Structures are given as structure tokens and as C-alpha cells.
């Protein structure tokens, strides 16, 4: 076979990682087919469209790190604006500490500095120093770290990384780093909150990830008009324009192996010749359910020892009038974060006094709800692998709605004309999600870079993994990067 002859490549899963990998592999001239078990592409970023006129983003709702999206589109000669319109949110979000104790985060650093100084004398200068370090970490992180496959420590034998190792603070916790700079509890809560996007508490998250403070505060919080479905649709178009094909409503059930290579991908409908595979569905599911035991990367005991990012209880709610007090992003920190975190990570159970997040995109986007109505998305972080039932969902719906109505000062429940819940059992059913996780693997120190599940299968030469259970980690931008990194690893294999 000629070296430059197109190879048949199968990508399993059409979430952000699979879409990204498919686009890069198709651009390289290969024959790429993406197999997706659900009816729609997008993975966790699928949308619900109701007959009442609501469009709900099912998962991701924060558009951070816009440069990562732009880099993806630029690699194919596009800009994000060729496909969708971004709106910069101002305020970026609100943190609710109490009914009359709300912190609105401005969209510019001048306003943020003023907010800090108003709460703690000298905090504006501390913020300037903190953000300067965070900007350095972001630059090094994005340029030097996150696009590495994490297969060897030698990848990090880079003179800039070695020189900057102390400044990167990979071995100090984010919590200690924040507390060294800020004393006011609300400022600490604000600066530690991005750790939730990394699937861990700030005490267990390396201070390297203060780069997320730079991403969130300095680069801004954006919203793609029409919701995240516009982003996945755009990436699908990019992949299709490069030649990729998409097959939906089809589940991969196994592989045919020859000479330590996957030769066929078996599905519930048939089989596909394969000279390369990207596993962009749930890594644990592929490793433990689809690959024969002798070819697996890990055993179940390994997976059981992983620290998982949380699952979530989500409610999609249509309200037939406006809810005045909500803005686009609202974080309810009116209970102790330590208690809720303990009930996620240390003593897994349904939370006694949960924190939760409310997204109301209809404040920014008139297309996601009928005129005069509100689109409300509520998410409560939850431990993975615990019991899920309709009765429990109902209990927490009432708990959350009582607190939300008290905060808003109005009856919301009587105006609900659409409601759907989504929780652990749904993550398992729809995504074969390990433990019903919503975000993947926590970015703890012991699960960073080479310590994450390997992007490469150790026994089969032509299968590589992408997504939030491998490098670089949880979140939408990391998933897009993961697809790129896995695609490059497969392309390197195919050249040899």
C-alpha cells in the first residue's frame, strides 16, 4: 500500500473530541467515518428542542478560552464568526452568597479590580500580580502543555518549561495559592470556583490551574447565539467539508483484531474496515467493554481508584413569563462549599445543603424560548456512582426551587410549562459514562499529564483515545484539543 494512500479511519463518538479528531484526520486526506450511538451529534453538548418553542443546551453552557475555538477553526481556514455569533456577557456571572449578598463579575479587568478593592484593601494590587502569573501559566499551558500527548516525561524536557517550572506551581494547591493572595472569603470563593470546571476541589487542584482564572476573568465569558449546538454544528460542517462522514443511531459493540491492530470496528448494525481508530466515546467503556481483556490498557481496579469529576442533576425548565432577578449565569454559593465538596469526593452521597448553578440563556438569546418566556437550566453537582431515582430528583427539585424562588422573590413553579430532569442514569444510558460522570476525570495532581489514562492503547498499535478521561482533561476547550492531539498521534502512526 502506498504511504500516501487514504486510510479508513473510524472515530467513535461525535462529541467535541470526536468532531475535532474527525476534522483533522479528514483534512490529512484519510477516509473518516464517525460513528455516534445517539440520534444527534454533539455528545454532552446536544440540544433539546421542545414543541413549546424552547431550545435547551443539555450540557456545556460556559464559553471560555475563545482562542482555543478560534485556533481549531483557523486550522481549516475559518473563523468562529463564519458559523455563529458570540456575545460577551456583562456581567460575566453572578455569585449569590445570600438573598441580598450578590457579587456581579464585570466583563473588564478594571471593573473586577474595583470590585476586589471594595471588598479588601490592597486586593486590586494582589489581583494584578495574581493575574500576571495566571497569564504566564495560560500562555505556557496553551502553547507548551495541553497539546502534548502525555506519553513520556521527555515531552516536558523543554527549556521554557524547565525555566518556568517554579512559576507554573504544578505542586502547590490552587487553594493555598489563592489564600496566600486574598483574605476575604468571597474573593477566595470567586478565585477557587474555576476548579469546579476542572472536576475537583481547589485543595486538590494544582495552582498551575490558576490559568483558568485568567481564562475566565481576563478573556471573558462568552455565549454563542443559538447555544452550544451552534458550535457542534459548525465543527461537524468543518469535518464534513474536509471529507468526514457521520453515522448516527449506531453503537460500536467491539473490534476485530489482527496482528495487534484493529482491523474492523463492529457495530449493532454491521462492521467497518479500519486502519486506524479514535476512541472518543467514554474511555472506560471502550477499554472495559469493547476491547478483549488481553488487549485492555487497564483493569477495573485501576479505574475504581481514579478520582472522578462530578456527575450532575440537571433540570431543563421552561417558564411562561420572565424571571426578573436572574442573569445569564448565576452561581448559588449560599451554603458551605466544603460540605457539598465532601459529599461529592470524600463521602459520596446526595448533598445535604447543595450548591447549584442556574443558567438563563433567554436573557441573552431570544431564540431559545418563546417571546415573554424564560429558558432555565439548573445544575447541581453530584457524586458519581451513587443511587439515582425519580423520587430523589423530585426531592432536590423542590429543595432547589424553594431556594431559587426565595432569592427571586417570586413563584416560578406555577409558571413552568416544560420540565425535564437529567442525572446519573441518563449519563450512563446516553454516553456509557463511567459512574455516570458529567465532566470526566478530575484534574488532580496525581491525574495530570503522564498520570492520566494513556491516549494510546499499549497493546494495539492503531487505536488512540480522546475525550475528557484522557489528556488534557475535562471541559469543552480541552476536549477539542484532545481530538487534535489524538488525531496527530494516529497520523504519526500511519506514516510509519
Tab-separated table of C-alpha atoms in Angstrom:
chain	number	residue	atom	x	y	z
A	1	UNK	CA	0.000	0.000	0.000
A	2	UNK	CA	1.363	3.442	-0.914
A	3	UNK	CA	2.241	5.569	2.083
A	4	UNK	CA	0.093	8.477	0.920
A	5	UNK	CA	-2.943	6.366	0.090
A	6	UNK	CA	-6.003	7.335	2.181
A	7	UNK	CA	-6.653	5.017	5.094
A	8	UNK	CA	-10.030	4.032	6.548
A	9	UNK	CA	-10.335	5.643	9.955
A	10	UNK	CA	-13.210	5.190	12.386
A	11	UNK	CA	-13.911	7.785	15.060
A	12	UNK	CA	-16.159	6.524	17.859
A	13	UNK	CA	-18.319	9.273	19.309
A	14	UNK	CA	-19.346	12.676	17.945
A	15	UNK	CA	-18.778	14.894	20.966
A	16	UNK	CA	-16.287	17.754	20.850
A	17	UNK	CA	-13.260	15.412	20.910
A	18	UNK	CA	-14.636	13.179	18.141
A	19	UNK	CA	-15.646	16.141	15.962
A	20	UNK	CA	-12.191	17.658	16.365
A	21	UNK	CA	-10.333	14.414	15.626
A	22	UNK	CA	-12.512	13.693	12.579
A	23	UNK	CA	-11.851	17.123	11.107
A	24	UNK	CA	-8.063	16.865	11.455
A	25	UNK	CA	-7.913	13.305	10.115
A	26	UNK	CA	-10.112	14.137	7.132
A	27	UNK	CA	-8.019	17.229	6.398
A	28	UNK	CA	-4.964	14.926	6.244
A	29	UNK	CA	-6.663	13.114	3.355
A	30	UNK	CA	-7.986	9.997	5.047
A	31	UNK	CA	-11.410	8.385	4.694
A	32	UNK	CA	-13.029	9.193	8.035
A	33	UNK	CA	-16.322	7.832	9.382
A	34	UNK	CA	-17.681	8.999	12.735
A	35	UNK	CA	-19.986	6.505	14.454
A	36	UNK	CA	-22.346	8.007	17.035
A	37	UNK	CA	-24.749	5.948	19.160
A	38	UNK	CA	-27.243	8.791	19.645
A	39	UNK	CA	-29.552	10.318	17.060
A	40	UNK	CA	-27.766	13.672	17.154
A	41	UNK	CA	-24.115	14.651	17.123
A	42	UNK	CA	-22.625	16.750	19.912
A	43	UNK	CA	-22.317	14.338	22.834
A	44	UNK	CA	-22.956	16.176	26.075
A	45	UNK	CA	-23.484	19.351	24.037
A	46	UNK	CA	-26.604	18.031	22.341
A	47	UNK	CA	-29.731	20.167	22.470
A	48	UNK	CA	-33.351	19.543	23.403
A	49	UNK	CA	-35.866	21.243	21.128
A	50	UNK	CA	-39.401	21.190	22.514
A	51	UNK	CA	-42.737	21.594	20.747
A	52	UNK	CA	-43.352	24.590	23.011
A	53	UNK	CA	-40.512	26.515	21.378
A	54	UNK	CA	-37.675	26.014	23.873
A	55	UNK	CA	-34.118	25.044	22.894
A	56	UNK	CA	-32.028	23.753	25.795
A	57	UNK	CA	-28.292	23.136	25.791
A	58	UNK	CA	-28.105	19.747	27.512
A	59	UNK	CA	-24.627	20.186	28.952
A	60	UNK	CA	-21.918	22.810	28.390
A	61	UNK	CA	-23.082	26.393	28.858
A	62	UNK	CA	-19.843	28.332	29.560
A	63	UNK	CA	-17.879	29.530	26.526
A	64	UNK	CA	-14.406	30.173	27.961
A	65	UNK	CA	-10.985	30.170	26.244
A	66	UNK	CA	-12.290	31.529	22.916
A	67	UNK	CA	-8.767	31.341	21.492
A	68	UNK	CA	-8.933	27.513	21.530
A	69	UNK	CA	-12.097	27.563	19.396
A	70	UNK	CA	-10.508	30.115	17.046
A	71	UNK	CA	-7.372	28.007	16.728
A	72	UNK	CA	-9.469	24.992	15.715
A	73	UNK	CA	-11.380	26.901	13.039
A	74	UNK	CA	-8.217	28.677	11.803
A	75	UNK	CA	-6.562	25.302	11.186
A	76	UNK	CA	-9.186	24.791	8.462
A	77	UNK	CA	-9.215	28.334	7.084
A	78	UNK	CA	-12.267	29.555	9.018
A	79	UNK	CA	-13.195	31.811	11.911
A	80	UNK	CA	-15.825	31.075	14.549
A	81	UNK	CA	-17.774	34.057	13.203
A	82	UNK	CA	-18.171	32.221	9.883
A	83	UNK	CA	-20.581	29.913	11.726
A	84	UNK	CA	-22.027	31.614	14.797
A	85	UNK	CA	-22.201	34.936	16.650
A	86	UNK	CA	-20.511	35.345	20.016
A	87	UNK	CA	-21.869	37.704	22.658
A	88	UNK	CA	-19.604	38.823	25.505
A	89	UNK	CA	-21.545	38.676	28.762
A	90	UNK	CA	-21.552	41.680	31.097
A	91	UNK	CA	-21.740	40.929	33.926
A	92	UNK	CA	-19.988	37.658	33.216
A	93	UNK	CA	-21.866	35.900	36.007
A	94	UNK	CA	-23.337	36.445	39.446
A	95	UNK	CA	-22.266	34.645	42.613
A	96	UNK	CA	-25.106	34.515	45.107
A	97	UNK	CA	-23.880	34.356	48.711
A	98	UNK	CA	-27.268	35.326	50.154
A	99	UNK	CA	-30.561	36.905	49.123
A	100	UNK	CA	-29.113	40.411	49.343
A	101	UNK	CA	-25.457	39.438	49.012
A	102	UNK	CA	-24.661	39.100	45.318
A	103	UNK	CA	-21.336	39.536	43.561
A	104	UNK	CA	-21.730	40.510	39.890
A	105	UNK	CA	-18.479	39.912	37.997
A	106	UNK	CA	-17.764	42.714	35.488
A	107	UNK	CA	-16.599	41.901	31.966
A	108	UNK	CA	-13.442	44.064	32.182
A	109	UNK	CA	-10.413	43.843	34.454
A	110	UNK	CA	-10.750	47.471	35.578
A	111	UNK	CA	-14.213	46.742	36.941
A	112	UNK	CA	-13.014	43.472	38.510
A	113	UNK	CA	-10.114	45.269	40.237
A	114	UNK	CA	-12.556	47.851	41.614
A	115	UNK	CA	-14.748	45.019	42.929
A	116	UNK	CA	-11.760	43.382	44.667
A	117	UNK	CA	-10.537	46.604	46.260
A	118	UNK	CA	-14.044	47.343	47.517
A	119	UNK	CA	-14.061	44.062	49.446
A	120	UNK	CA	-10.444	44.005	50.655
A	121	UNK	CA	-7.922	46.846	50.848
A	122	UNK	CA	-4.901	46.041	48.673
A	123	UNK	CA	-6.735	43.273	46.803
A	124	UNK	CA	-6.565	45.158	43.488
A	125	UNK	CA	-2.754	45.053	43.585
A	126	UNK	CA	-2.829	41.411	44.679
A	127	UNK	CA	-5.162	40.668	41.773
A	128	UNK	CA	-2.808	42.359	39.305
A	129	UNK	CA	0.083	40.191	40.486
A	130	UNK	CA	-2.077	37.022	40.617
A	131	UNK	CA	-3.392	37.583	37.093
A	132	UNK	CA	0.068	38.315	35.727
A	133	UNK	CA	1.187	34.888	36.966
A	134	UNK	CA	-2.037	33.318	35.672
A	135	UNK	CA	-1.472	34.882	32.235
A	136	UNK	CA	2.036	33.369	32.150
A	137	UNK	CA	0.639	29.945	33.081
A	138	UNK	CA	-2.077	30.270	30.451
A	139	UNK	CA	0.437	31.154	27.726
A	140	UNK	CA	2.799	28.320	28.669
A	141	UNK	CA	-0.093	25.934	29.323
A	142	UNK	CA	-1.769	26.515	25.974
A	143	UNK	CA	1.436	26.725	23.926
A	144	UNK	CA	3.568	24.109	25.670
A	145	UNK	CA	1.485	21.740	27.789
A	146	UNK	CA	-2.049	20.974	26.648
A	147	UNK	CA	-1.167	19.914	23.094
A	148	UNK	CA	1.255	17.241	24.368
A	149	UNK	CA	0.081	13.596	24.316
A	150	UNK	CA	1.330	12.828	27.834
A	151	UNK	CA	3.089	9.631	26.754
A	152	UNK	CA	6.509	10.423	28.231
A	153	UNK	CA	8.088	12.820	30.721
A	154	UNK	CA	10.579	13.681	27.963
A	155	UNK	CA	7.805	15.689	26.285
A	156	UNK	CA	8.225	18.192	29.103
A	157	UNK	CA	12.024	18.476	28.710
A	158	UNK	CA	11.513	21.890	27.173
A	159	UNK	CA	13.831	24.719	28.185
A	160	UNK	CA	10.955	27.164	28.727
A	161	UNK	CA	9.078	24.639	30.868
A	162	UNK	CA	12.165	23.840	32.924
A	163	UNK	CA	12.980	27.533	33.420
A	164	UNK	CA	9.377	28.287	34.334
A	165	UNK	CA	8.709	25.179	36.460
A	166	UNK	CA	8.648	27.173	39.692
A	167	UNK	CA	6.294	29.786	38.258
A	168	UNK	CA	3.942	27.098	36.929
A	169	UNK	CA	3.260	25.909	40.507
A	170	UNK	CA	2.331	22.378	39.500
A	171	UNK	CA	2.986	21.086	43.027
A	172	UNK	CA	1.167	23.738	45.089
A	173	UNK	CA	-2.601	23.624	45.541
A	174	UNK	CA	-4.818	26.262	43.978
A	175	UNK	CA	-6.435	26.776	47.382
A	176	UNK	CA	-3.092	27.664	49.053
A	177	UNK	CA	-2.184	29.936	46.158
A	178	UNK	CA	-5.490	31.809	46.394
A	179	UNK	CA	-5.376	32.089	50.194
A	180	UNK	CA	-1.853	33.487	50.027
A	181	UNK	CA	-3.132	36.347	47.888
A	182	UNK	CA	-6.629	37.058	49.216
A	183	UNK	CA	-8.191	37.061	52.673
A	184	UNK	CA	-11.839	37.943	52.018
A	185	UNK	CA	-13.911	34.711	51.880
A	186	UNK	CA	-15.949	35.899	48.883
A	187	UNK	CA	-12.826	36.723	46.871
A	188	UNK	CA	-11.436	33.309	47.738
A	189	UNK	CA	-14.677	31.683	46.626
A	190	UNK	CA	-14.545	33.594	43.325
A	191	UNK	CA	-10.927	32.627	42.626
A	192	UNK	CA	-11.380	28.981	43.632
A	193	UNK	CA	-14.630	28.423	41.735
A	194	UNK	CA	-12.982	27.646	38.327
A	195	UNK	CA	-11.615	24.468	39.942
A	196	UNK	CA	-15.174	23.152	39.674
A	197	UNK	CA	-14.721	23.193	35.877
A	198	UNK	CA	-11.659	21.001	36.394
A	199	UNK	CA	-13.712	18.488	38.330
A	200	UNK	CA	-12.005	18.849	41.692
A	201	UNK	CA	-11.916	20.990	44.809
A	202	UNK	CA	-9.325	23.761	44.982
A	203	UNK	CA	-7.355	21.944	47.726
A	204	UNK	CA	-6.653	19.060	45.326
A	205	UNK	CA	-6.132	21.131	42.162
A	206	UNK	CA	-2.592	22.247	41.234
A	207	UNK	CA	-2.060	26.027	41.367
A	208	UNK	CA	-0.994	25.707	37.721
A	209	UNK	CA	-4.712	25.871	37.007
A	210	UNK	CA	-4.982	29.482	38.149
A	211	UNK	CA	-4.597	29.808	34.373
A	212	UNK	CA	-8.363	29.217	34.462
A	213	UNK	CA	-8.760	32.477	36.399
A	214	UNK	CA	-7.058	34.220	33.510
A	215	UNK	CA	-9.236	32.350	31.021
A	216	UNK	CA	-12.439	33.224	32.863
A	217	UNK	CA	-11.823	36.744	34.152
A	218	UNK	CA	-9.418	38.285	31.622
A	219	UNK	CA	-10.525	36.569	28.393
A	220	UNK	CA	-14.180	36.929	29.303
A	221	UNK	CA	-17.288	34.779	29.383
A	222	UNK	CA	-18.990	34.471	26.008
A	223	UNK	CA	-22.178	32.969	24.628
A	224	UNK	CA	-22.717	31.524	21.137
A	225	UNK	CA	-26.117	32.755	19.919
A	226	UNK	CA	-28.380	29.744	19.448
A	227	UNK	CA	-26.494	27.827	22.136
A	228	UNK	CA	-23.671	25.297	22.076
A	229	UNK	CA	-25.477	23.319	19.412
A	230	UNK	CA	-24.264	26.003	17.004
A	231	UNK	CA	-20.664	25.184	17.924
A	232	UNK	CA	-21.006	21.427	17.420
A	233	UNK	CA	-22.890	22.027	14.142
A	234	UNK	CA	-20.045	24.275	12.992
A	235	UNK	CA	-17.422	21.663	13.838
A	236	UNK	CA	-19.432	18.996	12.034
A	237	UNK	CA	-19.573	21.235	8.955
A	238	UNK	CA	-15.800	21.741	9.108
A	239	UNK	CA	-15.266	17.968	9.346
A	240	UNK	CA	-17.727	17.254	6.510
A	241	UNK	CA	-16.140	19.918	4.303
A	242	UNK	CA	-12.834	18.116	4.865
A	243	UNK	CA	-14.486	14.839	3.791
A	244	UNK	CA	-15.613	13.158	7.026
A	245	UNK	CA	-18.876	11.176	7.104
A	246	UNK	CA	-21.216	10.850	10.087
A	247	UNK	CA	-23.247	7.781	11.017
A	248	UNK	CA	-25.778	8.251	13.839
A	249	UNK	CA	-28.051	5.893	15.783
A	250	UNK	CA	-25.399	3.178	15.645
A	251	UNK	CA	-23.473	1.686	18.568
A	252	UNK	CA	-19.994	0.192	18.457
A	253	UNK	CA	-20.040	-3.230	20.121
A	254	UNK	CA	-16.481	-4.481	19.620
A	255	UNK	CA	-13.405	-4.849	17.421
A	256	UNK	CA	-11.857	-7.454	15.173
A	257	UNK	CA	-8.140	-7.716	15.963
A	258	UNK	CA	-5.381	-8.920	13.621
A	259	UNK	CA	-1.615	-8.679	14.240
A	260	UNK	CA	-2.071	-6.365	17.228
A	261	UNK	CA	-4.148	-3.955	15.197
A	262	UNK	CA	-7.855	-3.213	14.972
A	263	UNK	CA	-8.886	-4.403	11.520
A	264	UNK	CA	-12.661	-3.958	11.867
A	265	UNK	CA	-14.989	-1.947	14.064
A	266	UNK	CA	-18.112	-3.976	14.869
A	267	UNK	CA	-21.444	-2.222	15.480
A	268	UNK	CA	-25.023	-3.256	16.239
A	269	UNK	CA	-25.702	-2.912	12.511
A	270	UNK	CA	-22.628	-4.320	10.815
A	271	UNK	CA	-18.875	-3.728	10.570
A	272	UNK	CA	-16.389	-1.230	9.155
A	273	UNK	CA	-12.885	-1.825	7.837
A	274	UNK	CA	-10.421	0.181	9.924
A	275	UNK	CA	-6.753	1.018	9.607
A	276	UNK	CA	-6.963	3.456	12.482
A	277	UNK	CA	-9.405	4.154	15.332
A	278	UNK	CA	-10.020	7.145	17.589
A	279	UNK	CA	-11.975	6.202	20.707
A	280	UNK	CA	-13.703	9.494	21.514
A	281	UNK	CA	-16.577	7.877	23.395
A	282	UNK	CA	-16.230	7.062	27.107
A	283	UNK	CA	-12.672	5.720	27.562
A	284	UNK	CA	-13.639	3.348	30.391
A	285	UNK	CA	-16.459	1.867	28.301
A	286	UNK	CA	-14.191	1.262	25.299
A	287	UNK	CA	-11.366	-0.109	27.455
A	288	UNK	CA	-13.523	-2.398	29.623
A	289	UNK	CA	-16.486	-3.313	27.390
A	290	UNK	CA	-15.367	-3.161	23.754
A	291	UNK	CA	-11.750	-4.374	23.898
A	292	UNK	CA	-10.929	-8.001	24.752
A	293	UNK	CA	-9.395	-8.388	28.228
A	294	UNK	CA	-5.909	-9.267	26.961
A	295	UNK	CA	-5.709	-6.018	24.968
A	296	UNK	CA	-7.075	-3.616	27.602
A	297	UNK	CA	-4.955	-0.754	28.892
A	298	UNK	CA	-6.178	-1.134	32.466
A	299	UNK	CA	-8.095	-3.416	34.778
A	300	UNK	CA	-11.252	-2.427	36.640
A	301	UNK	CA	-9.281	-1.912	39.862
A	302	UNK	CA	-7.310	0.871	38.140
A	303	UNK	CA	-10.494	2.634	37.083
A	304	UNK	CA	-12.029	2.264	40.527
A	305	UNK	CA	-9.075	4.181	42.008
A	306	UNK	CA	-9.495	7.174	39.693
A	307	UNK	CA	-10.802	10.424	41.166
A	308	UNK	CA	-13.766	11.278	39.006
A	309	UNK	CA	-15.116	14.727	38.321
A	310	UNK	CA	-18.726	15.067	39.500
A	311	UNK	CA	-21.896	13.905	37.924
A	312	UNK	CA	-24.814	16.312	37.938
A	313	UNK	CA	-28.529	16.566	38.481
A	314	UNK	CA	-29.842	18.858	35.751
A	315	UNK	CA	-33.282	20.363	35.223
A	316	UNK	CA	-34.369	21.891	31.927
A	317	UNK	CA	-37.247	24.228	32.682
A	318	UNK	CA	-39.465	26.390	30.502
A	319	UNK	CA	-41.153	29.280	32.342
A	320	UNK	CA	-44.056	31.097	30.673
A	321	UNK	CA	-43.050	34.521	31.957
A	322	UNK	CA	-39.866	36.436	32.725
A	323	UNK	CA	-37.895	35.768	35.929
A	324	UNK	CA	-36.645	39.225	36.843
A	325	UNK	CA	-33.729	38.605	39.176
A	326	UNK	CA	-31.799	36.028	37.166
A	327	UNK	CA	-28.989	36.966	34.791
A	328	UNK	CA	-27.412	34.619	32.223
A	329	UNK	CA	-25.093	32.753	34.680
A	330	UNK	CA	-25.954	32.501	38.387
A	331	UNK	CA	-23.865	30.532	40.910
A	332	UNK	CA	-25.572	29.828	44.228
A	333	UNK	CA	-22.858	29.710	46.886
A	334	UNK	CA	-25.295	30.378	49.725
A	335	UNK	CA	-24.336	27.171	51.529
A	336	UNK	CA	-20.921	25.856	52.639
A	337	UNK	CA	-18.892	24.659	49.634
A	338	UNK	CA	-16.769	22.449	51.940
A	339	UNK	CA	-19.801	20.381	52.956
A	340	UNK	CA	-21.012	19.877	49.389
A	341	UNK	CA	-17.472	19.060	48.180
A	342	UNK	CA	-17.077	16.472	50.954
A	343	UNK	CA	-20.344	14.836	49.833
A	344	UNK	CA	-19.022	14.633	46.265
A	345	UNK	CA	-15.434	13.476	46.816
A	346	UNK	CA	-14.842	12.164	50.338
A	347	UNK	CA	-18.165	10.676	51.473
A	348	UNK	CA	-20.176	10.222	48.273
A	349	UNK	CA	-23.863	10.871	48.873
A	350	UNK	CA	-26.709	13.108	47.819
A	351	UNK	CA	-25.858	16.560	49.253
A	352	UNK	CA	-27.387	17.811	52.484
A	353	UNK	CA	-27.158	21.522	51.574
A	354	UNK	CA	-26.296	21.696	47.886
A	355	UNK	CA	-24.725	24.487	45.921
A	356	UNK	CA	-26.173	24.831	42.435
A	357	UNK	CA	-25.913	26.783	39.200
A	358	UNK	CA	-28.701	28.414	37.199
A	359	UNK	CA	-28.270	29.364	33.553
A	360	UNK	CA	-30.887	31.585	31.921
A	361	UNK	CA	-29.746	31.963	28.281
A	362	UNK	CA	-33.032	33.616	27.275
A	363	UNK	CA	-31.609	36.754	28.953
A	364	UNK	CA	-29.104	36.895	26.076
A	365	UNK	CA	-30.750	34.927	23.272
A	366	UNK	CA	-34.357	35.431	22.145
A	367	UNK	CA	-34.296	32.253	20.025
A	368	UNK	CA	-34.090	29.743	22.906
A	369	UNK	CA	-37.539	30.457	24.403
A	370	UNK	CA	-40.880	31.816	23.131
A	371	UNK	CA	-41.372	35.573	23.453
A	372	UNK	CA	-42.002	36.560	27.065
A	373	UNK	CA	-40.833	33.162	28.339
A	374	UNK	CA	-37.656	32.089	30.111
A	375	UNK	CA	-35.287	29.197	29.412
A	376	UNK	CA	-33.873	27.974	32.748
A	377	UNK	CA	-31.154	25.335	33.142
A	378	UNK	CA	-30.357	24.229	36.713
A	379	UNK	CA	-27.337	22.070	37.576
A	380	UNK	CA	-26.416	20.585	40.948
A	381	UNK	CA	-23.003	18.816	41.145
A	382	UNK	CA	-23.278	15.287	42.464
A	383	UNK	CA	-21.008	12.371	43.370
A	384	UNK	CA	-20.571	9.702	40.708
A	385	UNK	CA	-21.736	6.126	41.142
A	386	UNK	CA	-24.480	6.798	43.707
A	387	UNK	CA	-28.152	5.827	43.560
A	388	UNK	CA	-30.310	7.801	41.139
A	389	UNK	CA	-34.104	7.725	41.228
A	390	UNK	CA	-37.077	9.832	40.178
A	391	UNK	CA	-38.041	10.233	43.843
A	392	UNK	CA	-34.631	11.702	44.720
A	393	UNK	CA	-34.726	14.002	41.703
A	394	UNK	CA	-38.121	15.272	42.858
A	395	UNK	CA	-36.889	15.957	46.394
A	396	UNK	CA	-33.974	18.017	45.103
A	397	UNK	CA	-36.119	19.826	42.562
A	398	UNK	CA	-38.306	21.075	45.417
A	399	UNK	CA	-35.263	21.977	47.557
A	400	UNK	CA	-33.607	23.953	44.766
A	401	UNK	CA	-36.795	25.642	43.575
A	402	UNK	CA	-37.650	26.789	47.118
A	403	UNK	CA	-34.250	28.473	47.411
A	404	UNK	CA	-34.449	29.891	43.890
A	405	UNK	CA	-37.944	31.304	44.451
A	406	UNK	CA	-36.871	32.826	47.779
A	407	UNK	CA	-33.929	34.504	46.048
A	408	UNK	CA	-36.004	35.723	43.097
A	409	UNK	CA	-38.909	36.780	45.313
A	410	UNK	CA	-41.484	35.185	43.043
A	411	UNK	CA	-43.364	31.956	42.432
A	412	UNK	CA	-41.705	30.207	39.496
A	413	UNK	CA	-43.149	26.698	39.800
A	414	UNK	CA	-46.698	27.743	38.898
A	415	UNK	CA	-45.415	29.223	35.604
A	416	UNK	CA	-43.481	26.143	34.431
A	417	UNK	CA	-44.759	24.813	31.115
A	418	UNK	CA	-41.868	22.445	30.318
A	419	UNK	CA	-39.682	20.396	32.633
A	420	UNK	CA	-37.220	17.546	32.175
A	421	UNK	CA	-34.593	16.103	34.512
A	422	UNK	CA	-31.251	14.509	33.665
A	423	UNK	CA	-28.967	12.668	36.074
A	424	UNK	CA	-26.561	9.767	36.659
A	425	UNK	CA	-28.697	7.090	34.977
A	426	UNK	CA	-29.088	9.274	31.879
A	427	UNK	CA	-25.339	9.920	31.577
A	428	UNK	CA	-24.792	6.158	31.692
A	429	UNK	CA	-27.587	5.394	29.202
A	430	UNK	CA	-26.707	8.108	26.684
A	431	UNK	CA	-22.903	8.187	26.891
A	432	UNK	CA	-21.866	4.921	28.619
A	433	UNK	CA	-20.444	7.359	31.152
A	434	UNK	CA	-18.193	5.772	33.804
A	435	UNK	CA	-20.012	6.156	37.126
A	436	UNK	CA	-22.440	8.491	35.422
A	437	UNK	CA	-19.807	11.243	35.403
A	438	UNK	CA	-20.689	14.539	33.743
A	439	UNK	CA	-17.191	16.043	33.383
A	440	UNK	CA	-14.707	13.183	33.162
A	441	UNK	CA	-11.595	12.714	35.259
A	442	UNK	CA	-10.696	15.263	37.951
A	443	UNK	CA	-7.578	17.345	37.243
A	444	UNK	CA	-5.814	16.462	40.473
A	445	UNK	CA	-2.024	16.433	40.819
A	446	UNK	CA	-1.999	12.622	40.609
A	447	UNK	CA	-4.082	12.729	37.419
A	448	UNK	CA	-2.208	15.324	35.381
A	449	UNK	CA	-0.340	14.865	32.069
A	450	UNK	CA	1.503	11.486	32.021
A	451	UNK	CA	-0.522	10.361	35.055
A	452	UNK	CA	-3.819	10.394	33.138
A	453	UNK	CA	-5.145	7.294	31.329
A	454	UNK	CA	-2.922	6.923	28.275
A	455	UNK	CA	-4.012	8.410	24.973
A	456	UNK	CA	-2.534	5.288	23.308
A	457	UNK	CA	-3.519	1.651	23.651
A	458	UNK	CA	-0.479	-0.241	24.944
A	459	UNK	CA	-1.247	-3.480	23.085
A	460	UNK	CA	-2.991	-2.411	19.874
A	461	UNK	CA	-0.961	-0.206	17.574
A	462	UNK	CA	-3.702	1.735	15.782
A	463	UNK	CA	-6.213	2.835	18.415
A	464	UNK	CA	-5.906	6.133	20.292
A	465	UNK	CA	-8.198	7.774	22.819
A	466	UNK	CA	-9.658	11.264	23.022
A	467	UNK	CA	-12.058	12.993	25.384
A	468	UNK	CA	-12.321	14.052	28.984
A	469	UNK	CA	-10.940	10.830	30.545
A	470	UNK	CA	-7.505	11.383	28.977
A	471	UNK	CA	-5.237	14.353	28.194
A	472	UNK	CA	-5.606	17.242	28.632
A	473	UNK	CA	-8.751	16.889	30.800
A	474	UNK	CA	-12.366	17.950	31.367
A	475	UNK	CA	-14.079	20.881	29.678
A	476	UNK	CA	-15.008	21.884	26.138
A	477	UNK	CA	-11.715	23.507	25.046
A	478	UNK	CA	-9.654	20.575	26.430
A	479	UNK	CA	-11.932	18.131	24.562
A	480	UNK	CA	-11.328	19.996	21.287
A	481	UNK	CA	-7.581	19.906	21.988
A	482	UNK	CA	-7.780	16.206	22.901
A	483	UNK	CA	-9.233	15.369	19.488
A	484	UNK	CA	-6.390	17.241	17.807
A	485	UNK	CA	-3.717	15.508	19.908
A	486	UNK	CA	-5.179	12.015	19.353
A	487	UNK	CA	-5.522	12.654	15.608
A	488	UNK	CA	-1.852	13.695	15.414
A	489	UNK	CA	-0.794	10.535	17.241
A	490	UNK	CA	-2.737	8.379	14.787
A	491	UNK	CA	-1.337	10.309	11.807
A	492	UNK	CA	2.194	9.735	13.109
A	493	UNK	CA	1.448	6.004	13.411
A	494	UNK	CA	0.047	5.851	9.862
A	495	UNK	CA	3.213	7.469	8.442
A	496	UNK	CA	5.431	4.734	9.857
